[in-house]
Short mmCIF file of C-alpha atoms and ligand atoms in Angstrom, two decimals:
data_model
loop_
_atom_site.label_atom_id
_atom_site.label_comp_id
_atom_site.label_asym_id
_atom_site.label_seq_id
_atom_site.Cartn_x
_atom_site.Cartn_y
_atom_site.Cartn_z
CA MET A 253 -10.43 -27.84 -24.51
CA ALA A 254 -13.75 -26.61 -25.88
CA VAL A 255 -13.71 -23.96 -28.60
CA ASN A 256 -16.07 -21.18 -27.60
CA GLN A 257 -16.35 -17.43 -27.82
CA LEU A 258 -15.26 -16.68 -24.28
CA MET A 259 -12.10 -18.80 -24.20
CA GLN A 260 -11.06 -17.50 -27.62
CA ARG A 261 -11.59 -13.89 -26.56
CA LEU A 262 -9.22 -14.23 -23.61
CA GLY A 263 -6.19 -14.81 -25.85
CA GLY A 264 -6.86 -11.63 -27.85
CA ASP A 265 -6.95 -9.23 -24.90
CA ALA A 266 -4.54 -6.28 -25.38
CA ARG A 267 -3.02 -6.54 -21.91
CA VAL A 268 -2.52 -10.29 -22.28
CA GLU A 269 -0.79 -9.66 -25.60
CA LEU A 270 1.55 -7.10 -24.01
CA LEU A 271 2.40 -9.51 -21.18
CA ARG A 272 3.23 -12.22 -23.73
CA ALA A 273 5.32 -9.89 -25.89
CA ILE A 274 7.47 -8.66 -23.01
CA ARG A 275 7.74 -12.16 -21.57
CA GLU A 276 8.88 -13.61 -24.87
CA SER A 277 11.54 -10.92 -25.33
CA ASP A 278 12.54 -11.47 -21.67
CA VAL A 279 12.09 -7.83 -20.66
CA SER A 280 9.09 -8.38 -18.41
CA PRO A 281 9.29 -6.57 -15.06
CA TYR A 282 6.55 -8.89 -13.81
CA PHE A 283 6.54 -12.30 -12.14
CA ARG A 284 10.32 -12.38 -11.70
CA VAL A 285 11.27 -15.19 -9.36
CA MET A 286 12.68 -14.32 -5.93
CA GLU A 287 15.05 -16.89 -4.43
CA SER A 288 15.69 -15.39 -1.00
CA ALA A 289 13.92 -13.38 1.72
CA THR A 290 12.82 -9.81 1.05
CA ALA A 291 15.86 -7.87 2.30
CA PRO A 292 18.03 -4.98 1.03
CA VAL A 293 19.73 -7.46 -1.32
CA VAL A 294 17.66 -10.26 -2.82
CA ARG A 295 18.65 -13.25 -4.95
CA VAL A 296 16.57 -12.99 -8.11
CA GLU A 297 16.90 -15.62 -10.83
CA GLY A 298 20.45 -16.51 -9.94
CA ALA A 299 21.90 -13.05 -9.21
CA ASP A 300 21.92 -10.60 -6.31
CA LYS A 301 19.96 -7.37 -6.76
CA ILE A 302 19.66 -4.29 -4.56
CA MET A 303 15.95 -4.44 -3.76
CA LEU A 304 14.19 -1.11 -4.38
CA GLY A 305 10.95 -2.79 -5.38
CA SER A 306 9.41 -4.03 -2.14
CA ASN A 307 7.09 -2.55 0.48
CA ASN A 308 9.29 -3.86 3.28
CA TYR A 309 9.80 -0.26 4.44
CA LEU A 310 10.93 -1.08 7.96
CA GLY A 311 13.03 -4.04 6.86
CA LEU A 312 11.09 -6.34 9.18
CA ALA A 313 10.39 -9.19 6.74
CA ASP A 314 13.35 -11.26 7.95
CA HIS A 315 13.60 -9.79 11.46
CA PRO A 316 14.30 -12.51 14.08
CA GLY A 317 11.46 -11.20 16.31
CA LEU A 318 8.88 -11.58 13.54
CA LYS A 319 10.19 -14.98 12.55
CA GLN A 320 9.91 -16.07 16.16
CA GLY A 321 6.34 -14.73 16.44
CA ALA A 322 5.38 -16.50 13.21
CA GLN A 323 7.17 -19.72 14.22
CA GLN A 324 5.50 -19.87 17.63
CA ALA A 325 2.08 -19.39 16.02
CA LEU A 326 2.87 -22.06 13.43
CA ASP A 327 3.99 -24.49 16.13
CA ARG A 328 0.94 -23.85 18.27
CA PHE A 329 -1.80 -23.63 15.67
CA GLY A 330 -0.40 -25.46 12.65
CA CYS A 331 -0.41 -24.23 9.07
CA ALA A 332 -3.98 -23.04 8.67
CA VAL A 333 -7.24 -22.36 10.48
CA THR A 334 -9.42 -23.78 7.66
CA GLY A 335 -12.38 -21.57 8.48
CA SER A 336 -13.78 -18.05 8.55
CA ARG A 337 -13.30 -15.70 11.50
CA LEU A 338 -17.04 -16.10 12.16
CA LEU A 339 -16.84 -19.83 12.73
CA ASN A 340 -13.65 -21.65 13.74
CA GLY A 341 -11.11 -19.12 12.37
CA THR A 342 -10.77 -16.76 15.36
CA LEU A 343 -7.64 -17.62 17.37
CA ASP A 344 -6.72 -16.13 20.72
CA LEU A 345 -3.89 -14.53 18.70
CA HIS A 346 -6.46 -12.56 16.64
CA ILE A 347 -7.98 -11.22 19.85
CA GLU A 348 -4.53 -10.26 21.12
CA LEU A 349 -3.64 -8.62 17.80
CA GLU A 350 -6.92 -6.68 17.64
CA ALA A 351 -6.49 -5.48 21.23
CA GLU A 352 -2.92 -4.38 20.43
CA ILE A 353 -4.07 -2.44 17.33
CA ALA A 354 -6.93 -0.78 19.25
CA ASP A 355 -4.62 0.22 22.09
CA TRP A 356 -2.10 1.58 19.57
CA HIS A 357 -4.72 3.60 17.66
CA GLY A 358 -6.70 4.63 20.76
CA THR A 359 -9.95 3.34 19.26
CA ASP A 360 -12.83 1.30 20.76
CA GLY A 361 -11.45 -1.74 18.96
CA ALA A 362 -10.07 -3.20 15.76
CA ILE A 363 -10.93 -6.01 13.39
CA VAL A 364 -8.41 -8.03 11.40
CA PHE A 365 -9.13 -9.29 7.89
CA THR A 366 -7.15 -11.84 5.86
CA THR A 367 -5.69 -9.23 3.46
CA GLY A 368 -5.74 -5.47 3.04
CA TYR A 369 -7.56 -5.80 -0.26
CA GLN A 370 -10.38 -7.69 1.43
CA THR A 371 -10.43 -5.13 4.24
CA ASN A 372 -11.27 -2.30 1.84
CA LEU A 373 -13.60 -4.37 -0.29
CA GLY A 374 -15.43 -5.82 2.71
CA THR A 375 -15.61 -2.63 4.74
CA ILE A 376 -16.74 -0.17 2.11
CA SER A 377 -19.34 -2.52 0.65
CA ALA A 378 -20.67 -3.34 4.15
CA ILE A 379 -21.25 0.18 5.43
CA VAL A 380 -22.65 2.08 2.43
CA GLY A 381 -25.11 1.09 -0.26
CA LYS A 382 -27.78 2.28 -2.66
CA GLY A 383 -28.83 5.84 -1.88
CA ASP A 384 -25.47 6.72 -0.26
CA VAL A 385 -22.57 8.54 -1.91
CA ILE A 386 -18.87 7.55 -1.82
CA VAL A 387 -16.39 10.26 -2.72
CA VAL A 388 -12.96 8.91 -3.68
CA ASP A 389 -9.66 10.43 -4.74
CA ALA A 390 -9.01 9.74 -8.45
CA ALA A 391 -5.74 7.99 -7.49
CA ALA A 392 -7.23 5.88 -4.67
CA HIS A 393 -6.07 2.27 -4.49
CA ALA A 394 -7.85 -0.35 -6.61
CA SER A 395 -9.28 -2.02 -3.50
CA ILE A 396 -11.03 1.24 -2.55
CA ARG A 397 -12.43 1.65 -6.04
CA ASP A 398 -13.51 -1.99 -6.21
CA GLY A 399 -15.17 -1.82 -2.78
CA SER A 400 -16.97 1.36 -3.84
CA ALA A 401 -18.26 -0.24 -7.04
CA LEU A 402 -19.40 -3.33 -5.14
CA SER A 403 -21.30 -1.28 -2.55
CA GLY A 404 -23.98 -0.06 -4.96
CA ALA A 405 -23.58 3.51 -3.66
CA THR A 406 -23.15 6.41 -6.09
CA VAL A 407 -19.42 6.93 -6.62
CA ARG A 408 -18.09 10.47 -7.18
CA LYS A 409 -14.42 11.14 -7.85
CA PHE A 410 -12.38 14.21 -7.07
CA ARG A 411 -9.04 15.20 -8.61
CA HIS A 412 -6.06 13.70 -6.86
CA ASN A 413 -5.33 15.49 -3.56
CA ASP A 414 -7.37 18.53 -4.70
CA VAL A 415 -9.18 19.71 -1.56
CA GLU A 416 -11.14 22.43 -3.41
CA HIS A 417 -12.44 19.86 -5.85
CA LEU A 418 -13.31 17.54 -2.96
CA GLU A 419 -15.29 20.38 -1.45
CA SER A 420 -17.17 21.09 -4.67
CA VAL A 421 -18.05 17.38 -5.01
CA LEU A 422 -19.27 17.33 -1.39
CA ALA A 423 -21.40 20.40 -2.11
CA GLU A 424 -23.40 18.45 -4.71
CA PRO A 425 -26.78 17.36 -3.35
CA VAL A 426 -27.36 13.76 -2.26
CA GLU A 427 -30.71 12.64 -3.63
CA GLY A 428 -32.85 11.03 -0.91
CA GLY A 429 -30.59 12.21 1.91
CA GLY A 430 -28.22 9.20 2.02
CA ALA A 431 -24.94 9.21 3.91
CA VAL A 432 -21.63 10.40 2.44
CA LEU A 433 -18.30 8.59 2.88
CA VAL A 434 -14.98 10.06 1.70
CA VAL A 435 -12.21 7.49 1.14
CA VAL A 436 -8.55 8.34 0.51
CA ASP A 437 -5.10 6.80 0.84
CA GLY A 438 -2.87 8.41 3.48
CA LEU A 439 0.26 7.93 1.35
CA TYR A 440 -0.11 7.18 -2.36
CA SER A 441 1.75 4.09 -3.45
CA MET A 442 2.78 5.22 -6.93
CA GLU A 443 3.90 8.86 -6.54
CA GLY A 444 4.71 8.58 -2.84
CA ASP A 445 2.76 11.74 -2.02
CA PHE A 446 0.71 12.36 1.14
CA ALA A 447 -2.99 13.21 1.29
CA PRO A 448 -3.59 16.67 2.81
CA LEU A 449 -5.69 15.00 5.50
CA ASP A 450 -5.81 18.03 7.79
CA ALA A 451 -7.66 20.10 5.19
CA MET A 452 -9.68 17.10 3.99
CA SER A 453 -10.84 16.27 7.49
CA GLN A 454 -12.10 19.84 7.99
CA VAL A 455 -14.01 19.76 4.70
CA CYS A 456 -15.57 16.41 5.60
CA GLU A 457 -16.66 17.75 8.95
CA ARG A 458 -18.17 20.84 7.34
CA TYR A 459 -20.27 18.73 4.97
CA GLY A 460 -21.18 16.00 7.48
CA ALA A 461 -19.26 13.34 5.54
CA ALA A 462 -17.50 10.39 7.20
CA LEU A 463 -13.78 10.00 6.45
CA MET A 464 -11.95 6.71 5.86
CA VAL A 465 -8.16 6.70 5.45
CA ASP A 466 -6.13 3.79 4.07
CA GLU A 467 -2.70 3.86 5.74
CA ALA A 468 -1.33 0.81 3.90
CA HIS A 469 1.93 2.58 3.00
CA SER A 470 2.25 4.83 6.04
CA LEU A 471 1.62 2.47 8.96
CA GLY A 472 4.71 2.07 11.08
CA LEU A 473 6.38 5.13 9.58
CA PHE A 474 4.60 8.39 10.33
CA GLY A 475 3.20 10.16 13.38
CA PRO A 476 4.51 10.10 16.95
CA LYS A 477 2.95 6.64 17.50
CA ARG A 478 3.64 5.65 13.87
CA THR A 479 0.01 4.86 13.01
CA GLY A 480 0.23 6.89 9.79
CA VAL A 481 -0.49 10.15 8.01
CA ALA A 482 -3.76 10.93 9.87
CA GLU A 483 -1.76 10.98 13.08
CA LEU A 484 1.13 12.91 11.49
CA LEU A 485 -1.29 15.61 10.35
CA GLY A 486 -3.17 15.69 13.66
CA VAL A 487 -6.49 14.27 12.45
CA ALA A 488 -6.39 10.71 13.80
CA GLY A 489 -9.16 11.59 16.26
CA THR A 490 -11.48 12.93 13.55
CA THR A 491 -10.87 10.10 11.09
CA ASP A 492 -13.90 7.82 11.43
CA ILE A 493 -12.43 4.73 9.79
CA ARG A 494 -8.73 3.95 10.00
CA MET A 495 -7.64 1.17 7.70
CA ALA A 496 -4.23 -0.37 7.05
CA SER A 497 -2.63 -3.41 5.52
CA LEU A 498 -0.35 -5.60 7.62
CA SER A 499 1.67 -6.57 4.56
CA LYS A 500 3.94 -3.57 4.08
CA GLY A 501 5.53 -1.81 7.09
CA PRO A 502 4.59 -4.71 9.41
CA SER A 503 5.88 -7.23 6.83
CA SER A 504 3.18 -9.83 7.40
CA THR A 505 -0.14 -10.44 5.63
CA GLY A 506 -3.56 -9.12 6.57
CA GLY A 507 -5.45 -5.89 6.99
CA PHE A 508 -7.42 -4.12 9.70
CA ILE A 509 -9.95 -1.48 10.54
CA ALA A 510 -9.64 0.49 13.78
CA GLY A 511 -12.69 2.43 14.90
CA SER A 512 -15.85 2.54 16.98
CA HIS A 513 -17.86 -0.36 18.43
CA ASP A 514 -20.74 0.38 16.02
CA LEU A 515 -18.44 0.26 13.02
CA LEU A 516 -16.71 -2.94 14.13
CA ASP A 517 -19.90 -4.83 15.02
CA THR A 518 -21.36 -3.80 11.65
CA LEU A 519 -18.34 -5.29 9.93
CA ARG A 520 -18.54 -8.45 12.06
CA VAL A 521 -21.97 -9.21 10.65
CA HIS A 522 -22.05 -7.46 7.25
CA ALA A 523 -18.54 -7.47 5.75
CA ARG A 524 -18.61 -10.27 3.22
CA GLY A 525 -14.83 -10.02 2.69
CA PHE A 526 -14.53 -10.89 6.39
CA LEU A 527 -17.33 -13.45 6.72
CA PHE A 528 -16.89 -15.51 3.57
CA THR A 529 -13.17 -16.12 3.47
CA THR A 530 -10.72 -18.17 5.51
CA SER A 531 -8.96 -16.24 8.23
CA GLY A 532 -5.21 -15.55 7.84
CA VAL A 533 -2.69 -18.31 8.48
CA PRO A 534 -1.53 -18.40 12.13
CA ALA A 535 2.05 -17.54 11.17
CA ALA A 536 0.83 -14.28 9.58
CA ILE A 537 -1.09 -13.33 12.71
CA GLY A 538 1.83 -14.19 15.01
CA GLY A 539 4.22 -12.29 12.72
CA ALA A 540 1.94 -9.23 12.60
CA LEU A 541 1.61 -9.12 16.38
CA ALA A 542 5.39 -9.28 16.82
CA ALA A 543 5.81 -6.59 14.15
CA ILE A 544 3.40 -4.17 15.78
CA ARG A 545 5.09 -4.61 19.14
CA ILE A 546 8.42 -3.78 17.51
CA ILE A 547 6.91 -0.79 15.65
CA ARG A 548 5.57 0.58 18.95
CA SER A 549 8.94 0.15 20.68
CA GLU A 550 12.13 2.20 20.72
CA GLU A 551 13.46 -0.09 17.97
CA GLY A 552 10.43 0.77 15.83
CA GLU A 553 11.06 4.47 16.32
CA GLN A 554 14.64 4.01 15.12
CA LEU A 555 13.58 1.93 12.13
CA ALA A 556 11.04 4.56 11.07
CA ARG A 557 13.64 7.29 11.43
CA ARG A 558 16.13 5.23 9.42
CA ALA A 559 13.57 4.58 6.65
CA VAL A 560 12.88 8.30 6.34
CA ALA A 561 16.62 9.10 6.34
CA ASN A 562 17.20 6.50 3.62
CA ALA A 563 14.32 7.93 1.60
CA THR A 564 15.93 11.36 1.81
CA THR A 565 19.31 9.94 0.70
CA LEU A 566 17.74 8.20 -2.30
CA ARG A 567 15.63 11.16 -3.30
CA ASP A 568 18.38 13.77 -2.87
CA GLY A 569 20.84 11.60 -4.81
CA LEU A 570 18.49 11.17 -7.74
CA VAL A 571 17.49 14.84 -7.75
CA ALA A 572 21.18 15.85 -7.71
CA SER A 573 21.64 13.71 -10.83
CA GLY A 574 18.92 15.73 -12.54
CA LEU A 575 16.33 12.94 -12.70
CA ASP A 576 12.59 13.54 -12.96
CA ILE A 577 11.38 12.52 -9.51
CA GLY A 578 7.84 12.70 -8.04
CA VAL A 579 6.66 15.74 -6.12
CA GLN A 580 7.19 16.11 -2.41
CA SER A 581 4.31 16.84 -0.07
CA PRO A 582 4.29 20.05 1.98
CA MET A 583 3.70 19.56 5.69
CA PRO A 584 1.80 22.09 7.86
CA ASP A 585 5.08 23.32 9.41
CA GLY A 586 6.37 24.30 5.95
CA THR A 587 8.81 21.38 5.60
CA GLN A 588 8.63 18.77 2.83
CA ALA A 589 7.70 15.24 3.84
CA ALA A 590 10.16 12.48 3.04
CA SER A 591 8.30 9.52 1.57
CA PRO A 592 9.74 5.99 1.46
CA ILE A 593 8.36 5.79 -2.09
CA VAL A 594 10.28 7.71 -4.75
CA ALA A 595 8.73 7.85 -8.22
CA LEU A 596 11.13 8.01 -11.17
CA HIS A 597 9.06 9.40 -14.04
CA VAL A 598 9.65 7.86 -17.43
CA GLY A 599 6.44 8.55 -19.39
CA ASP A 600 6.35 5.96 -22.14
CA ASP A 601 5.49 2.36 -21.16
CA LEU A 602 8.06 0.74 -23.46
CA LYS A 603 10.79 3.10 -22.32
CA ALA A 604 9.97 2.25 -18.70
CA ILE A 605 10.19 -1.46 -19.49
CA ALA A 606 13.57 -0.99 -21.23
CA LEU A 607 14.92 1.04 -18.30
CA TRP A 608 13.60 -1.52 -15.82
CA ARG A 609 15.45 -4.31 -17.69
CA LYS A 610 18.75 -2.42 -17.88
CA LEU A 611 18.63 -1.68 -14.15
CA PHE A 612 17.78 -5.31 -13.46
CA ASP A 613 20.80 -6.44 -15.47
CA ARG A 614 22.97 -3.99 -13.54
CA GLY A 615 21.81 -5.32 -10.17
CA VAL A 616 19.01 -2.96 -9.15
CA PHE A 617 15.47 -4.31 -8.78
CA THR A 618 12.72 -1.71 -9.17
CA SER A 619 8.95 -1.85 -9.79
CA ALA A 620 7.58 -0.70 -13.15
CA ALA A 621 4.20 1.03 -12.96
CA LEU A 622 2.53 1.19 -16.35
CA HIS A 623 -0.95 2.24 -17.48
CA PRO A 624 -3.55 1.53 -16.02
CA ALA A 625 -1.74 1.52 -12.65
CA VAL A 626 -0.76 5.12 -13.55
CA PRO A 627 -2.33 7.58 -16.04
CA ARG A 628 -1.61 7.03 -19.76
CA SER A 629 1.95 8.19 -20.68
CA GLY A 630 2.68 8.40 -16.96
CA ALA A 631 4.83 5.27 -16.69
CA LEU A 632 7.24 5.35 -13.80
CA LEU A 633 9.67 3.22 -11.89
CA ARG A 634 8.66 3.00 -8.28
CA LEU A 635 11.66 2.99 -5.95
CA CYS A 636 11.17 2.12 -2.28
CA VAL A 637 13.68 2.20 0.51
CA MET A 638 13.97 -0.07 3.52
CA ALA A 639 15.18 1.06 6.94
CA THR A 640 17.85 -1.63 6.58
CA HIS A 641 19.40 -0.44 3.30
CA THR A 642 22.96 0.68 3.90
CA ASP A 643 24.23 4.00 2.67
CA ALA A 644 26.61 2.14 0.31
CA GLN A 645 23.72 0.18 -1.24
CA LEU A 646 21.72 3.35 -1.81
CA ARG A 647 24.74 5.18 -3.31
CA THR A 648 25.36 2.26 -5.68
CA ALA A 649 21.70 2.27 -6.71
CA ILE A 650 21.72 6.04 -7.27
CA ASP A 651 24.85 5.77 -9.46
CA VAL A 652 23.47 2.85 -11.49
CA ILE A 653 20.10 4.55 -12.02
CA SER A 654 21.51 7.94 -13.01
CA GLN A 655 24.13 6.46 -15.36
CA THR A 656 21.54 4.21 -17.01
CA VAL A 657 19.01 7.02 -17.47
CA ASP A 658 21.78 9.23 -18.98
CA GLU A 659 22.85 6.49 -21.37
CA MET A 660 19.30 5.92 -22.53
CA ALA A 661 18.83 9.62 -23.19
CA GLU A 662 21.90 9.74 -25.51
N1 PMP B 838 -4.45 -0.31 0.06
C1 PMP B 838 -3.38 0.17 -0.56
C2 PMP B 838 -3.19 1.65 -0.63
C3 PMP B 838 -2.44 -0.70 -1.12
O1 PMP B 838 -1.37 -0.22 -1.76
C4 PMP B 838 -2.65 -2.10 -1.01
C5 PMP B 838 -1.65 -3.11 -1.56
N2 PMP B 838 -1.02 -2.78 -2.72
C6 PMP B 838 -3.80 -2.55 -0.37
C7 PMP B 838 -4.68 -1.64 0.16
C8 PMP B 838 -4.08 -4.02 -0.26
O2 PMP B 838 -3.37 -4.55 0.79
P1 PMP B 838 -2.90 -6.08 0.81
O3 PMP B 838 -1.69 -6.16 -0.04
O4 PMP B 838 -2.66 -6.36 2.24
O5 PMP B 838 -4.03 -6.88 0.25
#
């Protein structure tokens, strides 16, 4: 291999060094090898673990209906489409899936991308540009921030979930009279808190700003039709751009935008993350379609209810043990929302890694979120429930987590 400045620099990067140090001492929470399907209990490197580290909120990843949808698509269309949606990569299944999503969301239409990341990157960079302003929540997902940077628009941040700060940022003048787009997550993936979309939507309307909401973690769970937090908070109709990933609640792979004809046709010809990538594998599209049909059914309603009940069990159990758990989000009716994501605050990165490893050894798989995924000294273990976790599994996990945290504090 050639010796040159760039290749030498890569080995000295601080984050690379940390990865190597934790890998060598075998405490790394990352790249662990899964040996069975994503389910409440997963075989990981030779042992069974209670899985609290997946986004399989509805427990659909190994559902027979999804497997059948994926299998039928695989049988009919083979392994891959080997082309972009624009050219040979649009299957009749995509059309069916987009029609299903549009009907579900009550929008003019929908457009399906290969991943959620590409959906945000492609959409944001296609619809705004130089002279426009994007206003993003400081905790918005990386794909929103990356899409904003790529767009060439001026990016302004507001403090996480702070509606007054959002308003003061929107009050700043836009040189040259460009358009303003506000982009937020509906449910934040680290802390598990909800965006106050009702108040945000009003502020956007007052300042003539468009609103885009990423429902990656809320799709399938919240609102009467289970399209997400915008629906739960009664602002689905005033949300201009409704985005979600198909890889979490629906347990497939892909992402979509639901919205107006003008928006969708713009994306069809301008979204580079849509045009210049191969469309999703047929099995993912078939699986997603089956998932959405289940989510919209009576079974989906029960799964969503079960996920929320499990979230409450996990949260209440950890709070009763005196653990430092993320904040809950107030709902307009005065109740507290139950989020499928429960953040266990640890603070120090190394302490979080040590706790992660102890829990792993004791049969509980969690996700460690370290800086820069969270603010400095804000390390946390992200715990997520599935609708299919049993009460006994959650009780075991609560006991293991609280005992381990207590031991480490001694
Ligand atoms: N938005 C949010 C809020 C996410 O958490 C994620 C995935 N972590 C994405 C978008 C990207 O979705 P996908 O995994 O489908 O690429």
